[in-house]
Tab-separated table of N, CA and C in Angstrom:
chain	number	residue	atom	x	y	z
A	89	UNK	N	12.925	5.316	12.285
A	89	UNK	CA	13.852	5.245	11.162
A	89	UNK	C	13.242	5.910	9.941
A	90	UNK	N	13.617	6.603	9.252
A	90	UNK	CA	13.676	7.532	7.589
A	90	UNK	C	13.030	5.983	6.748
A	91	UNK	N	12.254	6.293	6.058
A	91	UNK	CA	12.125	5.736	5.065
A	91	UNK	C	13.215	5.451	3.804
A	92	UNK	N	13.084	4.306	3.979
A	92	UNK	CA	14.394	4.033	2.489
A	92	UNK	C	13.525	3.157	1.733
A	93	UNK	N	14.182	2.613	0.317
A	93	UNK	CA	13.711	1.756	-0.326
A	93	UNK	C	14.056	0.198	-0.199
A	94	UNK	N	14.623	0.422	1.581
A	94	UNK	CA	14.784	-1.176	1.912
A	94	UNK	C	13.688	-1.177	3.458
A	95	UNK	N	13.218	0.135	3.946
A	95	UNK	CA	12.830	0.157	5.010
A	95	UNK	C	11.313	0.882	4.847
A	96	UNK	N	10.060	0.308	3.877
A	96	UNK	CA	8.756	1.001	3.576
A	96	UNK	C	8.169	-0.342	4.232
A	97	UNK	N	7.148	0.123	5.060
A	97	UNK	CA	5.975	-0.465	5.566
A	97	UNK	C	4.867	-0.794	4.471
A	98	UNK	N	4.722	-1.822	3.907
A	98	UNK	CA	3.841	-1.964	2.575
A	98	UNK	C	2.418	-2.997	3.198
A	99	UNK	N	1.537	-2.106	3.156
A	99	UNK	CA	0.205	-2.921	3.021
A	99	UNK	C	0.161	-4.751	1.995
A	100	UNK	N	-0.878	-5.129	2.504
A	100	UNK	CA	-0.794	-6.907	2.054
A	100	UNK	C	-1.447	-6.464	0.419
A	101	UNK	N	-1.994	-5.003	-0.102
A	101	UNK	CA	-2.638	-4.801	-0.575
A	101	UNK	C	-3.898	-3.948	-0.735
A	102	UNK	N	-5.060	-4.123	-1.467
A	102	UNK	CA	-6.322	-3.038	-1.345
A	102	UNK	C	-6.799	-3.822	-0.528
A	103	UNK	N	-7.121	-5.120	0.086
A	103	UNK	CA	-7.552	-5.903	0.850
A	103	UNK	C	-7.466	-4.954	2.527
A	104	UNK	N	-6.022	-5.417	2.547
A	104	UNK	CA	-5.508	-4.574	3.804
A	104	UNK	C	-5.913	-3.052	4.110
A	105	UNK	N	-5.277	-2.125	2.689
A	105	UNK	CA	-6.027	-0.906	2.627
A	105	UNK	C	-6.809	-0.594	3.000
A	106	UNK	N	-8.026	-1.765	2.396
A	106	UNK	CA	-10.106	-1.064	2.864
A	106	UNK	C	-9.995	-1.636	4.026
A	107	UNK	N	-9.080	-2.040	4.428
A	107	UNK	CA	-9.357	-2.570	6.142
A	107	UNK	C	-9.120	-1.415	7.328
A	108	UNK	N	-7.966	-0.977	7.027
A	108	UNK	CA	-7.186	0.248	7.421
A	108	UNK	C	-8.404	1.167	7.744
A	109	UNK	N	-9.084	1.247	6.422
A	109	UNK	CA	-9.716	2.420	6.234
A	109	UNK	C	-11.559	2.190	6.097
A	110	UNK	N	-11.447	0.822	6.732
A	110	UNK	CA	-13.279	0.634	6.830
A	110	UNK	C	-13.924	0.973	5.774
A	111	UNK	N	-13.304	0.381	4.679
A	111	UNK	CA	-14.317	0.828	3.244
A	111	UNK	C	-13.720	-0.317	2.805
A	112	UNK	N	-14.712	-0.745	1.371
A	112	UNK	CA	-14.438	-2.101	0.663
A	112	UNK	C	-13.434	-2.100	-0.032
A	113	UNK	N	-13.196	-2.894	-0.525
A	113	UNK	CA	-11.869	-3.132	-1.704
A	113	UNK	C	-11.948	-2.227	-2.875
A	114	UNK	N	-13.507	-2.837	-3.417
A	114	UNK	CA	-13.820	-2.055	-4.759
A	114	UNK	C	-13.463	-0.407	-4.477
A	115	UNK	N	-13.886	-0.035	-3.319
A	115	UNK	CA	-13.920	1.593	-3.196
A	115	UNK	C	-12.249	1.874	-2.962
A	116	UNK	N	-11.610	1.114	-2.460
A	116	UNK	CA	-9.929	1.584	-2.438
A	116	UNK	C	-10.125	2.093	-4.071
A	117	UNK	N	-9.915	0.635	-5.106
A	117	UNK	CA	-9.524	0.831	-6.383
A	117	UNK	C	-10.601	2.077	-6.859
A	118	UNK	N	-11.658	2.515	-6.618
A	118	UNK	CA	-12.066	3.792	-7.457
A	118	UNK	C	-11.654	5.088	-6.914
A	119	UNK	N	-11.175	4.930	-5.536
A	119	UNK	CA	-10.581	6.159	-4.971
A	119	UNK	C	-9.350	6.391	-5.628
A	120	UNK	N	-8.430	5.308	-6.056
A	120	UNK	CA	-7.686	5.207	-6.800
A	120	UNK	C	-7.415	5.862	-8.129
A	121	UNK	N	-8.348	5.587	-8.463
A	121	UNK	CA	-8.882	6.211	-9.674
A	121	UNK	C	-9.351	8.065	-10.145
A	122	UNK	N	-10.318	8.093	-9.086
A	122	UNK	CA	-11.317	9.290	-8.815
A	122	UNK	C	-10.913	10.456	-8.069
A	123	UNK	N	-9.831	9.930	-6.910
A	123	UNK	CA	-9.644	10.837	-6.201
A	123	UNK	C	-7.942	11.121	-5.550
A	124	UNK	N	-7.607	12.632	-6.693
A	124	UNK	CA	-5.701	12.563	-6.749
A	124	UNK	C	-5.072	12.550	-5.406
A	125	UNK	N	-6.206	12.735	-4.122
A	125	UNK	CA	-5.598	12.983	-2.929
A	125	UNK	C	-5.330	11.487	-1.956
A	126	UNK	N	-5.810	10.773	-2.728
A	126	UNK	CA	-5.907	9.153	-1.979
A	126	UNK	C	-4.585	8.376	-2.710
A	127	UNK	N	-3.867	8.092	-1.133
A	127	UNK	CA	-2.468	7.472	-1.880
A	127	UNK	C	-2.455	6.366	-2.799
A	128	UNK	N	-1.605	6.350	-3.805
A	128	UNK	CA	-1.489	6.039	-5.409
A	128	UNK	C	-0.620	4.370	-4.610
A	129	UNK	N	-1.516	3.082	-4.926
A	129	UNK	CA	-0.311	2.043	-4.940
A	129	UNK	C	0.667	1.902	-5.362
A	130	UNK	N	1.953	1.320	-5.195
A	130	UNK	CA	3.258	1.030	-5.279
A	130	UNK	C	3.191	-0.341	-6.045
A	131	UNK	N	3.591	-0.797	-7.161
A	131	UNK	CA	3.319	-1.704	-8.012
A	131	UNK	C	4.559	-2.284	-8.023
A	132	UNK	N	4.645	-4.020	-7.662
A	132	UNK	CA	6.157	-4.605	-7.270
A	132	UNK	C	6.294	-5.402	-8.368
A	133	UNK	N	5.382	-6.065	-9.081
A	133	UNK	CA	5.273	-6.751	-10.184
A	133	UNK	C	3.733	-6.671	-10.806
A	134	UNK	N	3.957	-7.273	-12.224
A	134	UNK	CA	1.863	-7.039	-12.784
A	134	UNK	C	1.326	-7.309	-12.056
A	135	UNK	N	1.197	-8.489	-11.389
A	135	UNK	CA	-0.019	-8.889	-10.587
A	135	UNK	C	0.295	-8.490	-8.776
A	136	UNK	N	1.489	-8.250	-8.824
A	136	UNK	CA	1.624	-7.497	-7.170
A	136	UNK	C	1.755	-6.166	-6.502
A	137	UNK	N	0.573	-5.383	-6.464
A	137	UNK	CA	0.406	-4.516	-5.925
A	137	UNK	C	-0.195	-3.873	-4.344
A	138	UNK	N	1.202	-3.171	-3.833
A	138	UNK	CA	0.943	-2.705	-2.643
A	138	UNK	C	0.671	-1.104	-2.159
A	139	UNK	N	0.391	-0.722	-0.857
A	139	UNK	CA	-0.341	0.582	-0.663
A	139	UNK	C	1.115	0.733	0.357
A	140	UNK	N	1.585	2.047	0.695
A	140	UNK	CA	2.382	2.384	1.559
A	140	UNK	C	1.597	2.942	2.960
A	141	UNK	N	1.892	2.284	4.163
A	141	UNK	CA	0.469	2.110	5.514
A	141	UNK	C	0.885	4.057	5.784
A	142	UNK	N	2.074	4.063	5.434
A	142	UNK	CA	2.453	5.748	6.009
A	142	UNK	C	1.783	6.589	5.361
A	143	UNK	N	1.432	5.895	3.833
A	143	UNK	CA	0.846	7.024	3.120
A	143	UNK	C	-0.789	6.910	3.318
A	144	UNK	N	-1.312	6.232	3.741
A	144	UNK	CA	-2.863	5.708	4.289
A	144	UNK	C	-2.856	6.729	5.065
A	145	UNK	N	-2.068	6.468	6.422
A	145	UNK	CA	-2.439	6.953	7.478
A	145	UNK	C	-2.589	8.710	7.696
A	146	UNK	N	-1.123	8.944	6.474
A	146	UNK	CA	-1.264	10.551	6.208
A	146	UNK	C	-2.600	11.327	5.134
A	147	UNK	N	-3.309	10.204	4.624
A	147	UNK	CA	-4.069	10.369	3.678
A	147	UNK	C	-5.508	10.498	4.639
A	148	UNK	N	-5.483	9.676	5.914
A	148	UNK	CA	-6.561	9.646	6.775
A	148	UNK	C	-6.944	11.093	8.137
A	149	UNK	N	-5.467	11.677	7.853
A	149	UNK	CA	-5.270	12.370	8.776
A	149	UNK	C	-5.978	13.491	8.128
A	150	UNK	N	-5.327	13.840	6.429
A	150	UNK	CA	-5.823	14.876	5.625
A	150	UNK	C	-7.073	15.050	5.379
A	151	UNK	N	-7.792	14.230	5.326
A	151	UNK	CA	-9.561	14.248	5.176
A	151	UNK	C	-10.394	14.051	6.399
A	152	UNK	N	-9.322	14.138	7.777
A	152	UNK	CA	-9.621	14.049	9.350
A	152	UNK	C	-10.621	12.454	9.759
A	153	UNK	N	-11.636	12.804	10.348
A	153	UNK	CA	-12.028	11.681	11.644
A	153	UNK	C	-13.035	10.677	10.283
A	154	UNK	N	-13.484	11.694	9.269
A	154	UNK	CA	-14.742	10.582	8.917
A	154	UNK	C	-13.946	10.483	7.232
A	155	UNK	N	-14.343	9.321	7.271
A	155	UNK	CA	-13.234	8.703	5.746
A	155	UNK	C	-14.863	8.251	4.820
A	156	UNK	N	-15.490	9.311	4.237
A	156	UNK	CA	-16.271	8.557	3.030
A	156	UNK	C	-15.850	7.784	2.120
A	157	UNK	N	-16.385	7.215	1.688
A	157	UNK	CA	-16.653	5.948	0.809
A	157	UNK	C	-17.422	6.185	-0.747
């Protein structure tokens, strides 16, 4: 199914994220920060913020097999 804004696969969070991606939490949020090619969280309220898993996975594909930290 197409992505809609009733049908996005949303991570639990950076928790989930550095899990995805075998790196810590802290390093999600500075990749965040540091690096424009690492997908940007989706913010649902102040304190609730999520990662889109489609955009991880296309983000893992782009920097291939080894994901630095």
């Amino acid at each position: 199914l197409p992505a809609t804004k009733f049908n996005l696969a949303l991570s639990n969070g950076a928790k989930e994220a550095a899990a995805m991606l075998s790196i810590g939490e802290s390093t999600v949020w500075k990749k965040v920060k540091e690096d424009p090619s690492f997908p940007q969280p989706v913010r649902l309220s102040p304190k609730c913020t999520r990662f889109k898993v489609d955009d991880i996975r296309k983000w893992v594909k782009s920097v291939g097999t080894g994901v630095s930290a």
